């Protein structure tokens, strides 16, 4: 279990990675410096992704808790680790150095640094840092925080209008079909990156249906925050969303509530 002190160290690492991102985000020659490349799945890759990756990779090995410092790391920017090796991992770091790269390129502020500790297929702790707004979500030992204050998911069992979080950059026909079958009025709350799960965790939304593609590093840290805040993250079969259980790093569709 991650201690309070280790969580503070993890938050500091996320801030340092966020600082590296913001140096590029705030640069007068931003358009030239982002140097967008296409990843294997055609999603964008920028200098900011790589800069944040290098910070996190190095800083995690300096954690005071040597057991945590020595854990394997799986990052979006270093994901070419064989399944034969990964399936031996019981506990490891799962990292997205810059989640919401499309939002970063649009310069709308809705992008995050995601660092999660995975134990036995579940997110045991995590930090989600939005450097453009200096907003820190974190979770460990069954408690979730926003900028140091404890947060809880909404507990109103039967709201008159559902607040439903939707992706700002990834609309899907499946999502619309899901919304059409809801049995009460709903209000859409558009948001980018892993901040969507965090809105449910802090009680600003009731529901986040993700009926489109995501990878495990996209969700793990915010999943930890949501769980610690009392929310559920379930596949469409009603089972808990899990990590590192198969060769593919793609998540199934899921619902956060």
Short mmCIF file of C-alpha atoms in Angstrom, two decimals:
data_model
loop_
_atom_site.label_atom_id
_atom_site.label_comp_id
_atom_site.label_asym_id
_atom_site.label_seq_id
_atom_site.Cartn_x
_atom_site.Cartn_y
_atom_site.Cartn_z
CA UNK A 1 0.00 0.00 0.00
CA UNK A 2 1.27 3.45 -0.92
CA UNK A 3 1.99 5.62 2.14
CA UNK A 4 0.98 9.26 2.52
CA UNK A 5 4.63 10.30 2.15
CA UNK A 6 5.03 8.26 -1.03
CA UNK A 7 1.86 9.79 -2.45
CA UNK A 8 3.30 13.26 -1.83
CA UNK A 9 6.46 12.22 -3.68
CA UNK A 10 4.33 10.95 -6.55
CA UNK A 11 2.48 14.27 -6.70
CA UNK A 12 5.83 16.08 -6.86
CA UNK A 13 6.92 13.90 -9.78
CA UNK A 14 3.69 14.67 -11.63
CA UNK A 15 4.22 18.40 -11.05
CA UNK A 16 7.78 18.18 -12.36
CA UNK A 17 6.55 16.38 -15.48
CA UNK A 18 3.82 19.01 -15.80
CA UNK A 19 6.45 21.76 -15.64
CA UNK A 20 8.29 20.11 -18.54
CA UNK A 21 5.04 20.05 -20.54
CA UNK A 22 4.22 23.68 -19.76
CA UNK A 23 7.63 24.91 -20.93
CA UNK A 24 6.56 23.77 -24.39
CA UNK A 25 2.89 24.74 -23.98
CA UNK A 26 3.80 28.31 -23.03
CA UNK A 27 6.64 28.73 -25.54
CA UNK A 28 6.23 31.58 -28.05
CA UNK A 29 7.16 29.14 -30.81
CA UNK A 30 4.64 26.52 -29.62
CA UNK A 31 3.54 25.51 -33.12
CA UNK A 32 7.10 24.70 -34.13
CA UNK A 33 8.07 23.03 -30.87
CA UNK A 34 5.23 20.53 -30.58
CA UNK A 35 6.64 18.70 -33.63
CA UNK A 36 3.65 16.41 -33.96
CA UNK A 37 4.39 12.87 -35.06
CA UNK A 38 1.98 9.97 -35.53
CA UNK A 39 2.17 7.01 -33.17
CA UNK A 40 1.37 3.48 -34.33
CA UNK A 41 -2.35 4.06 -33.70
CA UNK A 42 -2.23 7.43 -35.53
CA UNK A 43 -2.65 9.36 -32.26
CA UNK A 44 -0.31 12.35 -31.96
CA UNK A 45 3.08 12.41 -30.24
CA UNK A 46 4.82 15.66 -29.32
CA UNK A 47 8.06 16.79 -27.70
CA UNK A 48 6.03 17.41 -24.55
CA UNK A 49 5.00 13.73 -24.34
CA UNK A 50 8.63 12.68 -24.54
CA UNK A 51 9.90 15.32 -22.09
CA UNK A 52 7.34 14.31 -19.46
CA UNK A 53 8.12 10.64 -20.03
CA UNK A 54 11.82 11.17 -19.33
CA UNK A 55 11.08 13.08 -16.11
CA UNK A 56 8.73 10.41 -14.73
CA UNK A 57 10.95 7.50 -15.74
CA UNK A 58 13.94 8.99 -13.91
CA UNK A 59 12.12 10.34 -10.85
CA UNK A 60 10.25 7.12 -10.01
CA UNK A 61 13.58 5.36 -9.54
CA UNK A 62 14.46 7.96 -6.86
CA UNK A 63 11.45 7.34 -4.60
CA UNK A 64 12.34 7.03 -0.91
CA UNK A 65 10.60 3.65 -0.73
CA UNK A 66 13.10 1.42 -2.53
CA UNK A 67 10.50 -1.26 -3.21
CA UNK A 68 8.43 1.29 -5.13
CA UNK A 69 11.53 2.74 -6.80
CA UNK A 70 12.50 -0.66 -8.18
CA UNK A 71 9.10 -1.55 -9.65
CA UNK A 72 8.81 -2.03 -13.42
CA UNK A 73 7.35 0.84 -15.42
CA UNK A 74 4.95 0.66 -18.34
CA UNK A 75 4.53 4.01 -20.08
CA UNK A 76 2.68 4.96 -23.24
CA UNK A 77 6.04 6.14 -24.57
CA UNK A 78 7.80 2.85 -23.76
CA UNK A 79 5.02 0.30 -24.25
CA UNK A 80 6.93 -2.25 -26.33
CA UNK A 81 7.36 -4.72 -23.47
CA UNK A 82 6.58 -8.33 -24.34
CA UNK A 83 3.47 -9.89 -22.84
CA UNK A 84 5.64 -12.79 -21.68
CA UNK A 85 7.46 -10.33 -19.43
CA UNK A 86 4.46 -8.21 -18.43
CA UNK A 87 2.36 -11.16 -17.33
CA UNK A 88 4.92 -11.87 -14.59
CA UNK A 89 4.26 -8.46 -13.03
CA UNK A 90 2.17 -8.39 -9.87
CA UNK A 91 2.86 -4.72 -9.05
CA UNK A 92 4.08 -2.02 -11.45
CA UNK A 93 3.80 1.62 -12.50
CA UNK A 94 1.42 2.46 -15.35
CA UNK A 95 2.07 5.88 -16.84
CA UNK A 96 0.68 8.27 -19.43
CA UNK A 97 3.12 11.20 -19.46
CA UNK A 98 0.70 13.40 -21.40
CA UNK A 99 -2.90 12.24 -21.61
CA UNK A 100 -5.05 14.33 -23.91
CA UNK A 101 -2.39 15.22 -26.47
CA UNK A 102 -5.12 16.45 -28.83
CA UNK A 103 -6.29 18.85 -26.10
CA UNK A 104 -2.67 19.93 -25.59
CA UNK A 105 -2.32 20.68 -29.31
CA UNK A 106 -5.62 22.63 -29.21
CA UNK A 107 -4.26 24.49 -26.14
CA UNK A 108 -7.51 24.15 -24.19
CA UNK A 109 -5.83 23.07 -20.94
CA UNK A 110 -7.64 19.73 -20.64
CA UNK A 111 -4.61 17.44 -20.55
CA UNK A 112 -3.00 15.55 -17.70
CA UNK A 113 0.00 13.68 -16.35
CA UNK A 114 -1.14 10.21 -15.21
CA UNK A 115 0.84 7.92 -12.88
CA UNK A 116 -0.80 4.81 -11.39
CA UNK A 117 0.37 2.01 -9.13
CA UNK A 118 -1.19 -1.28 -10.27
CA UNK A 119 -1.45 -4.20 -7.85
CA UNK A 120 -2.97 -7.54 -8.89
CA UNK A 121 -4.74 -5.99 -11.87
CA UNK A 122 -6.31 -3.08 -9.97
CA UNK A 123 -5.21 0.56 -9.57
CA UNK A 124 -4.09 0.82 -5.94
CA UNK A 125 -2.97 4.46 -6.06
CA UNK A 126 -2.55 7.22 -8.58
CA UNK A 127 -2.07 10.86 -9.41
CA UNK A 128 -3.69 12.87 -12.19
CA UNK A 129 -2.19 16.33 -12.63
CA UNK A 130 -3.56 19.00 -14.98
CA UNK A 131 -0.58 21.37 -15.29
CA UNK A 132 -2.40 24.12 -17.20
CA UNK A 133 -4.69 24.69 -14.20
CA UNK A 134 -2.33 23.31 -11.53
CA UNK A 135 -5.04 20.87 -10.44
CA UNK A 136 -3.91 17.69 -8.67
CA UNK A 137 -6.12 14.65 -8.14
CA UNK A 138 -4.56 11.84 -6.14
CA UNK A 139 -5.53 8.66 -4.35
CA UNK A 140 -4.02 6.12 -1.97
CA UNK A 141 -5.14 3.98 0.95
CA UNK A 142 -8.81 4.34 0.07
CA UNK A 143 -8.91 8.16 0.07
CA UNK A 144 -9.16 10.49 -2.92
CA UNK A 145 -8.05 14.12 -3.00
CA UNK A 146 -8.28 17.22 -5.15
CA UNK A 147 -5.54 19.70 -4.33
CA UNK A 148 -5.22 18.08 -0.91
CA UNK A 149 -8.93 18.11 -0.03
CA UNK A 150 -10.84 14.82 0.29
CA UNK A 151 -13.35 14.26 -2.52
CA UNK A 152 -16.33 11.91 -2.82
CA UNK A 153 -18.42 10.73 -5.76
CA UNK A 154 -22.07 11.80 -5.76
CA UNK A 155 -24.37 9.73 -3.61
CA UNK A 156 -27.75 11.11 -4.77
CA UNK A 157 -29.45 7.89 -5.83
CA UNK A 158 -32.15 9.36 -8.07
CA UNK A 159 -31.21 12.76 -9.54
CA UNK A 160 -33.79 14.54 -11.69
CA UNK A 161 -31.21 15.14 -14.41
CA UNK A 162 -28.11 13.03 -14.98
CA UNK A 163 -24.84 14.84 -15.55
CA UNK A 164 -23.03 12.73 -18.14
CA UNK A 165 -19.37 13.30 -18.99
CA UNK A 166 -18.45 12.95 -22.64
CA UNK A 167 -15.24 13.16 -24.58
CA UNK A 168 -14.40 16.50 -26.16
CA UNK A 169 -12.44 14.88 -28.99
CA UNK A 170 -13.79 11.34 -29.40
CA UNK A 171 -17.56 11.30 -30.04
CA UNK A 172 -18.93 7.89 -31.05
CA UNK A 173 -22.19 6.43 -32.41
CA UNK A 174 -22.14 3.90 -29.56
CA UNK A 175 -22.16 6.75 -27.07
CA UNK A 176 -25.22 8.32 -28.68
CA UNK A 177 -27.02 4.97 -28.69
CA UNK A 178 -26.27 4.62 -24.96
CA UNK A 179 -27.59 8.11 -24.22
CA UNK A 180 -30.76 7.43 -26.20
CA UNK A 181 -31.67 4.54 -23.88
CA UNK A 182 -31.28 6.49 -20.62
CA UNK A 183 -34.54 6.60 -18.67
CA UNK A 184 -34.26 10.22 -17.52
CA UNK A 185 -33.11 13.61 -18.82
CA UNK A 186 -29.38 14.19 -19.04
CA UNK A 187 -27.00 17.08 -19.37
CA UNK A 188 -23.71 16.57 -21.21
CA UNK A 189 -20.48 17.75 -19.60
CA UNK A 190 -17.72 17.79 -22.26
CA UNK A 191 -14.18 17.20 -21.01
CA UNK A 192 -10.84 16.00 -22.33
CA UNK A 193 -8.35 13.39 -21.11
CA UNK A 194 -8.61 11.43 -17.84
CA UNK A 195 -10.27 14.44 -16.22
CA UNK A 196 -13.57 12.82 -17.25
CA UNK A 197 -13.19 10.11 -14.60
CA UNK A 198 -12.09 12.74 -12.09
CA UNK A 199 -15.32 14.71 -12.60
CA UNK A 200 -17.27 11.65 -11.45
CA UNK A 201 -14.83 11.15 -8.57
CA UNK A 202 -15.36 14.70 -7.26
CA UNK A 203 -19.15 14.62 -7.66
CA UNK A 204 -19.37 17.02 -10.59
CA UNK A 205 -20.97 14.33 -12.75
CA UNK A 206 -22.98 11.15 -12.21
CA UNK A 207 -21.88 9.07 -15.14
CA UNK A 208 -19.08 8.62 -17.66
CA UNK A 209 -19.79 6.00 -20.33
CA UNK A 210 -16.63 5.31 -22.33
CA UNK A 211 -17.88 3.62 -25.48
CA UNK A 212 -14.82 4.19 -27.57
CA UNK A 213 -11.18 3.07 -27.61
CA UNK A 214 -8.84 3.74 -24.69
CA UNK A 215 -5.56 2.20 -23.59
CA UNK A 216 -4.76 1.06 -20.08
CA UNK A 217 -2.43 4.00 -19.38
CA UNK A 218 -5.22 6.43 -20.34
CA UNK A 219 -7.44 5.38 -17.45
CA UNK A 220 -5.44 3.77 -14.62
CA UNK A 221 -4.51 6.82 -12.52
CA UNK A 222 -7.95 8.42 -12.71
CA UNK A 223 -9.49 4.99 -12.11
CA UNK A 224 -7.59 4.89 -8.80
CA UNK A 225 -9.01 8.31 -7.90
CA UNK A 226 -12.55 7.28 -8.84
CA UNK A 227 -12.40 4.07 -6.80
CA UNK A 228 -11.03 5.82 -3.73
CA UNK A 229 -13.79 8.45 -4.04
CA UNK A 230 -16.47 5.74 -3.96
CA UNK A 231 -17.26 5.46 -7.68
CA UNK A 232 -17.35 2.26 -9.70
CA UNK A 233 -15.51 1.58 -12.96
CA UNK A 234 -17.17 -1.38 -14.65
CA UNK A 235 -17.08 -3.07 -18.05
CA UNK A 236 -20.35 -3.43 -19.93
CA UNK A 237 -20.58 -6.91 -18.38
CA UNK A 238 -20.65 -5.34 -14.93
CA UNK A 239 -17.16 -6.55 -14.01
CA UNK A 240 -14.42 -4.30 -12.56
CA UNK A 241 -12.10 -2.87 -15.21
CA UNK A 242 -8.72 -4.58 -14.84
CA UNK A 243 -5.16 -4.08 -15.99
CA UNK A 244 -2.39 -6.25 -17.43
CA UNK A 245 -4.66 -9.27 -17.82
CA UNK A 246 -4.06 -9.81 -21.54
CA UNK A 247 -1.55 -9.14 -24.31
CA UNK A 248 -3.49 -6.20 -25.72
CA UNK A 249 -3.24 -2.94 -23.79
CA UNK A 250 -6.62 -1.72 -25.06
CA UNK A 251 -9.45 -1.38 -22.55
CA UNK A 252 -12.91 -2.78 -23.17
CA UNK A 253 -15.76 -0.28 -23.12
CA UNK A 254 -16.58 0.78 -19.55
CA UNK A 255 -18.90 2.88 -17.41
CA UNK A 256 -17.87 5.11 -14.48
CA UNK A 257 -20.65 5.83 -12.00
#
